């Protein structure tokens, strides 16, 4: 085994009082793909950022070619050939593909930029990725997968010895993923050291030479990928039987509370029909971009939609989130930072924003608002250091609980929860799962949209599967398993790819 | 985590800053000229603050909701012009009577309502940048009043002027009407901002329009409402202003928009929206008026430098606002 190019030894990292990494070791060797896997919040991004020079460790060493090194910043690490490939949203939206690829290291001819040379080089880099994008196109005008490809091309252009890839395939289609994995094979053969993260374990099984598993900031496994099954990886990540996470499912009543017929959202959702029963948890599975969020935004009046929505037997006024709220139907967004909470405002103001009318007679009753916060803190176990702190200073899990509290304050009968546990730790996840089960048990009805299959499988009485903007299947009972759902979700996609 | 220590005193400074500046100015004024605190001077300063003040209260809501309105000065001139034309036109049929004045006032409010609504719809419904829309209407309203006045001055009928005069010059218990109206507008504005859903919604929209939308707030309607409210307050300010001079021309209300915006910013409302306070705006208006007044009373600095000092204070206010976030 060759010596590692880049390694960390006994690295710990704390943010304020919160320690997120505990004595972690990690090696990157030439010609090897080392996969780093773990649940959200396990410490993957922190590990990557320390390796790439974005953050220093609180304690422990970073070793470059066997010698301890302290990176001043990411530029310093980049100068040593260590390049991190970010997710696609780190590009300058208003600049062209070429300008992004050469950002900060523009080619010049005399005092002027050499656009011709930069465009040719960009073309060459993109060709390696089979990416047909025009180097002169503006980032904001190209598709999301193409943006990810540009991000990768940008890194390739920097002649990296070490490539750190942060979930590069999260937004790629199956075919684009294949191209990328082939490219990784070639880079490995050329002697590049590669750190690869993904939530898609099949990719890990296909591409990785070694696997390191992080759980709650600890390294719980490190070893060759060969012979390691996806189940073994998942178990190492979660650290317990998945079924323990979920309480037993309740039994829905035979009474329809929400009926959606032929709902369409221009270009995104086509002809979607489904119903929801009282006391039921209805899961919505599908790949990212399959139209689940858009469908629910159409149902709850956040987007213009065609078709009919009936709540408790009465037709719902279309296009009005307020009408939906009054009918007892609320939507809890997947994007808590941009759509859910006012990060710069206090907890109370966030908590009561959706149900402010309940506190108004005719003035806002601030004392009642204050009591509502006390109740919400107790009911949802919101851990806030200070009642007067800003929502943005809460941890992700507590933000999600505050958002739940805000939504429940509107006293809904039907709650649509989009990605209920995105980016939060396992302990809080379980609290939220418990809450969803109890909510259904109390006679409310819940729709759960989730990209984490285990979540849908563990919570839902029935699962609708979406692909390419259509509902492509419905499964219930024993059919709610990973294989059936994935088959449905992928079936449509591969057809599209062929088209 | 070292910000926590700074946090405990910075907000209080942020809150009290404008108030401290006002107190300093009052002490400064009183020490420079013994007439400064006299009844005559105080009422004079307050009455002249009233026009900008009434408009600035409305501007506070617009800015808090993440908007801006550059057209208010031109709008005031336009409303004044329309109001005078309507009143003059009514005299032949109704005569020089109180109903004519009342109809004139109604005209001002309606004209302000419509002008504000046009701004609001272009911004919130047609979704054009507030800066662009109001830059455009600023030119439009200004040119309309010039056109109505045929390049000159629109004068209110002389007899009617006598009847209307008391609205500016008289008052209640020695306090003139503009001051009373300004005080009422300020108090109602402060209550609306802090204790009505409307104020809370303005802050939410200014902080993050998406979050507001997802919280079942009718963003479009609320945004239009801020401009309509401002337009009507411009109408109200005009009602108080017209009896002062009895005329309107292309030079009426010039730079009022800047003074109103400056007062809002000095008062601590965030220019990018999300947070606003009406009482701060009132303090801001008073600060601007006092600077003008002190320069006129004292002969140390030329009154012609009034704009310079006001400009410095506006920039200083913004620097202090920003200092709150970039500490540590």
PDB file of N, CA, C and O in Angstrom, chain A residues 312-346:
ATOM      1  N   UNK A 312     -62.142  17.590   2.934  1.00  0.00           N
ATOM      2  CA  UNK A 312     -63.349  17.268   3.701  1.00  0.00           C
ATOM      3  C   UNK A 312     -64.602  17.406   2.836  1.00  0.00           C
ATOM      4  O   UNK A 312     -65.605  17.964   3.264  1.00  0.00           O
ATOM      5  N   UNK A 313     -64.516  16.977   1.604  1.00  0.00           N
ATOM      6  CA  UNK A 313     -65.678  16.989   0.714  1.00  0.00           C
ATOM      7  C   UNK A 313     -65.975  18.319   0.056  1.00  0.00           C
ATOM      8  O   UNK A 313     -66.841  18.409  -0.801  1.00  0.00           O
ATOM      9  N   UNK A 314     -65.249  19.370   0.444  1.00  0.00           N
ATOM     10  CA  UNK A 314     -65.510  20.677  -0.169  1.00  0.00           C
ATOM     11  C   UNK A 314     -64.370  21.047  -1.115  1.00  0.00           C
ATOM     12  O   UNK A 314     -63.209  20.872  -0.769  1.00  0.00           O
ATOM     13  N   UNK A 315     -64.708  21.582  -2.291  1.00  0.00           N
ATOM     14  CA  UNK A 315     -63.633  21.982  -3.207  1.00  0.00           C
ATOM     15  C   UNK A 315     -62.830  23.135  -2.625  1.00  0.00           C
ATOM     16  O   UNK A 315     -63.385  24.043  -1.987  1.00  0.00           O
ATOM     17  N   UNK A 316     -61.520  23.085  -2.839  1.00  0.00           N
ATOM     18  CA  UNK A 316     -60.629  24.107  -2.291  1.00  0.00           C
ATOM     19  C   UNK A 316     -60.402  25.177  -3.350  1.00  0.00           C
ATOM     20  O   UNK A 316     -60.144  24.881  -4.508  1.00  0.00           O
ATOM     21  N   UNK A 317     -60.489  26.437  -2.923  1.00  0.00           N
ATOM     22  CA  UNK A 317     -60.214  27.547  -3.839  1.00  0.00           C
ATOM     23  C   UNK A 317     -58.772  27.418  -4.327  1.00  0.00           C
ATOM     24  O   UNK A 317     -57.848  27.328  -3.516  1.00  0.00           O
ATOM     25  N   UNK A 318     -58.568  27.390  -5.635  1.00  0.00           N
ATOM     26  CA  UNK A 318     -57.197  27.170  -6.115  1.00  0.00           C
ATOM     27  C   UNK A 318     -56.315  28.401  -5.923  1.00  0.00           C
ATOM     28  O   UNK A 318     -56.805  29.524  -5.852  1.00  0.00           O
ATOM     29  N   UNK A 319     -55.029  28.160  -5.848  1.00  0.00           N
ATOM     30  CA  UNK A 319     -54.052  29.247  -5.842  1.00  0.00           C
ATOM     31  C   UNK A 319     -54.038  30.093  -4.588  1.00  0.00           C
ATOM     32  O   UNK A 319     -53.488  31.183  -4.588  1.00  0.00           O
ATOM     33  N   UNK A 320     -54.658  29.628  -3.507  1.00  0.00           N
ATOM     34  CA  UNK A 320     -54.650  30.439  -2.296  1.00  0.00           C
ATOM     35  C   UNK A 320     -54.174  29.608  -1.113  1.00  0.00           C
ATOM     36  O   UNK A 320     -54.877  28.717  -0.641  1.00  0.00           O
ATOM     37  N   UNK A 321     -52.981  29.904  -0.656  1.00  0.00           N
ATOM     38  CA  UNK A 321     -52.454  29.176   0.501  1.00  0.00           C
ATOM     39  C   UNK A 321     -53.283  29.502   1.733  1.00  0.00           C
ATOM     40  O   UNK A 321     -53.429  28.714   2.643  1.00  0.00           O
ATOM     41  N   UNK A 322     -53.862  30.694   1.729  1.00  0.00           N
ATOM     42  CA  UNK A 322     -54.679  31.102   2.857  1.00  0.00           C
ATOM     43  C   UNK A 322     -55.959  30.253   2.927  1.00  0.00           C
ATOM     44  O   UNK A 322     -56.360  29.791   3.993  1.00  0.00           O
ATOM     45  N   UNK A 323     -56.572  30.031   1.749  1.00  0.00           N
ATOM     46  CA  UNK A 323     -57.768  29.188   1.709  1.00  0.00           C
ATOM     47  C   UNK A 323     -57.425  27.777   2.184  1.00  0.00           C
ATOM     48  O   UNK A 323     -58.190  27.148   2.921  1.00  0.00           O
ATOM     49  N   UNK A 324     -56.244  27.294   1.772  1.00  0.00           N
ATOM     50  CA  UNK A 324     -55.815  25.959   2.197  1.00  0.00           C
ATOM     51  C   UNK A 324     -55.656  25.918   3.708  1.00  0.00           C
ATOM     52  O   UNK A 324     -56.120  24.987   4.367  1.00  0.00           O
ATOM     53  N   UNK A 325     -55.034  26.958   4.262  1.00  0.00           N
ATOM     54  CA  UNK A 325     -54.838  27.001   5.711  1.00  0.00           C
ATOM     55  C   UNK A 325     -56.178  26.995   6.426  1.00  0.00           C
ATOM     56  O   UNK A 325     -56.381  26.299   7.418  1.00  0.00           O
ATOM     57  N   UNK A 326     -57.127  27.782   5.895  1.00  0.00           N
ATOM     58  CA  UNK A 326     -58.431  27.831   6.547  1.00  0.00           C
ATOM     59  C   UNK A 326     -59.178  26.501   6.436  1.00  0.00           C
ATOM     60  O   UNK A 326     -59.978  26.163   7.311  1.00  0.00           O
ATOM     61  N   UNK A 327     -58.891  25.749   5.368  1.00  0.00           N
ATOM     62  CA  UNK A 327     -59.514  24.435   5.230  1.00  0.00           C
ATOM     63  C   UNK A 327     -58.781  23.387   6.081  1.00  0.00           C
ATOM     64  O   UNK A 327     -59.177  22.228   6.117  1.00  0.00           O
ATOM     65  N   UNK A 328     -57.733  23.806   6.757  1.00  0.00           N
ATOM     66  CA  UNK A 328     -57.003  22.885   7.627  1.00  0.00           C
ATOM     67  C   UNK A 328     -55.885  22.134   6.938  1.00  0.00           C
ATOM     68  O   UNK A 328     -55.410  21.122   7.422  1.00  0.00           O
ATOM     69  N   UNK A 329     -55.451  22.654   5.776  1.00  0.00           N
ATOM     70  CA  UNK A 329     -54.405  21.989   5.001  1.00  0.00           C
ATOM     71  C   UNK A 329     -53.169  22.871   4.989  1.00  0.00           C
ATOM     72  O   UNK A 329     -53.217  24.011   4.526  1.00  0.00           O
ATOM     73  N   UNK A 330     -52.057  22.378   5.527  1.00  0.00           N
ATOM     74  CA  UNK A 330     -50.844  23.192   5.541  1.00  0.00           C
ATOM     75  C   UNK A 330     -49.678  22.418   4.938  1.00  0.00           C
ATOM     76  O   UNK A 330     -49.667  21.192   4.913  1.00  0.00           O
ATOM     77  N   UNK A 331     -48.701  23.183   4.456  1.00  0.00           N
ATOM     78  CA  UNK A 331     -47.518  22.600   3.818  1.00  0.00           C
ATOM     79  C   UNK A 331     -46.285  23.061   4.566  1.00  0.00           C
ATOM     80  O   UNK A 331     -46.101  24.256   4.800  1.00  0.00           O
ATOM     81  N   UNK A 332     -45.459  22.116   4.956  1.00  0.00           N
ATOM     82  CA  UNK A 332     -44.219  22.444   5.659  1.00  0.00           C
ATOM     83  C   UNK A 332     -43.068  22.249   4.676  1.00  0.00           C
ATOM     84  O   UNK A 332     -42.805  21.150   4.220  1.00  0.00           O
ATOM     85  N   UNK A 333     -42.398  23.359   4.354  1.00  0.00           N
ATOM     86  CA  UNK A 333     -41.439  23.350   3.252  1.00  0.00           C
ATOM     87  C   UNK A 333     -40.196  22.520   3.542  1.00  0.00           C
ATOM     88  O   UNK A 333     -39.813  22.327   4.696  1.00  0.00           O
ATOM     89  N   UNK A 334     -39.564  22.046   2.471  1.00  0.00           N
ATOM     90  CA  UNK A 334     -38.297  21.323   2.596  1.00  0.00           C
ATOM     91  C   UNK A 334     -37.137  22.292   2.827  1.00  0.00           C
ATOM     92  O   UNK A 334     -36.066  21.892   3.243  1.00  0.00           O
ATOM     93  N   UNK A 335     -37.357  23.569   2.509  1.00  0.00           N
ATOM     94  CA  UNK A 335     -36.267  24.545   2.521  1.00  0.00           C
ATOM     95  C   UNK A 335     -36.456  25.492   3.698  1.00  0.00           C
ATOM     96  O   UNK A 335     -36.940  26.603   3.546  1.00  0.00           O
ATOM     97  N   UNK A 336     -36.096  25.032   4.888  1.00  0.00           N
ATOM     98  CA  UNK A 336     -36.445  25.819   6.071  1.00  0.00           C
ATOM     99  C   UNK A 336     -35.696  27.138   6.139  1.00  0.00           C
ATOM    100  O   UNK A 336     -36.176  28.094   6.721  1.00  0.00           O
ATOM    101  N   UNK A 337     -34.516  27.203   5.518  1.00  0.00           N
ATOM    102  CA  UNK A 337     -33.744  28.441   5.607  1.00  0.00           C
ATOM    103  C   UNK A 337     -34.242  29.510   4.654  1.00  0.00           C
ATOM    104  O   UNK A 337     -34.152  30.694   4.935  1.00  0.00           O
ATOM    105  N   UNK A 338     -34.737  29.118   3.487  1.00  0.00           N
ATOM    106  CA  UNK A 338     -35.154  30.115   2.500  1.00  0.00           C
ATOM    107  C   UNK A 338     -36.661  30.305   2.447  1.00  0.00           C
ATOM    108  O   UNK A 338     -37.151  31.335   2.015  1.00  0.00           O
ATOM    109  N   UNK A 339     -37.424  29.284   2.849  1.00  0.00           N
ATOM    110  CA  UNK A 339     -38.870  29.388   2.727  1.00  0.00           C
ATOM    111  C   UNK A 339     -39.599  29.175   4.042  1.00  0.00           C
ATOM    112  O   UNK A 339     -40.783  29.466   4.141  1.00  0.00           O
ATOM    113  N   UNK A 340     -38.892  28.642   5.021  1.00  0.00           N
ATOM    114  CA  UNK A 340     -39.586  28.280   6.250  1.00  0.00           C
ATOM    115  C   UNK A 340     -39.476  29.308   7.353  1.00  0.00           C
ATOM    116  O   UNK A 340     -40.462  29.671   7.969  1.00  0.00           O
ATOM    117  N   UNK A 341     -38.262  29.788   7.600  1.00  0.00           N
ATOM    118  CA  UNK A 341     -38.050  30.638   8.769  1.00  0.00           C
ATOM    119  C   UNK A 341     -37.395  31.954   8.372  1.00  0.00           C
ATOM    120  O   UNK A 341     -36.626  32.015   7.421  1.00  0.00           O
ATOM    121  N   UNK A 342     -37.720  32.992   9.144  1.00  0.00           N
ATOM    122  CA  UNK A 342     -37.032  34.277   9.008  1.00  0.00           C
ATOM    123  C   UNK A 342     -35.816  34.199   9.919  1.00  0.00           C
ATOM    124  O   UNK A 342     -35.930  34.375  11.127  1.00  0.00           O
ATOM    125  N   UNK A 343     -34.651  33.914   9.333  1.00  0.00           N
ATOM    126  CA  UNK A 343     -33.486  33.586  10.143  1.00  0.00           C
ATOM    127  C   UNK A 343     -33.020  34.747  11.006  1.00  0.00           C
ATOM    128  O   UNK A 343     -32.424  34.560  12.046  1.00  0.00           O
ATOM    129  N   UNK A 344     -33.317  35.973  10.541  1.00  0.00           N
ATOM    130  CA  UNK A 344     -32.862  37.137  11.289  1.00  0.00           C
ATOM    131  C   UNK A 344     -33.850  37.610  12.333  1.00  0.00           C
ATOM    132  O   UNK A 344     -33.648  38.628  12.972  1.00  0.00           O
ATOM    133  N   UNK A 345     -34.970  36.893  12.459  1.00  0.00           N
ATOM    134  CA  UNK A 345     -35.968  37.325  13.431  1.00  0.00           C
ATOM    135  C   UNK A 345     -36.040  36.335  14.586  1.00  0.00           C
ATOM    136  O   UNK A 345     -35.527  35.220  14.514  1.00  0.00           O
ATOM    137  N   UNK A 346     -36.706  36.769  15.627  1.00  0.00           N
ATOM    138  CA  UNK A 346     -36.757  35.990  16.851  1.00  0.00           C
ATOM    139  C   UNK A 346     -37.637  34.754  16.726  1.00  0.00           C
ATOM    140  O   UNK A 346     -38.311  34.537  15.717  1.00  0.00           O
TER     141      UNK A 346
END
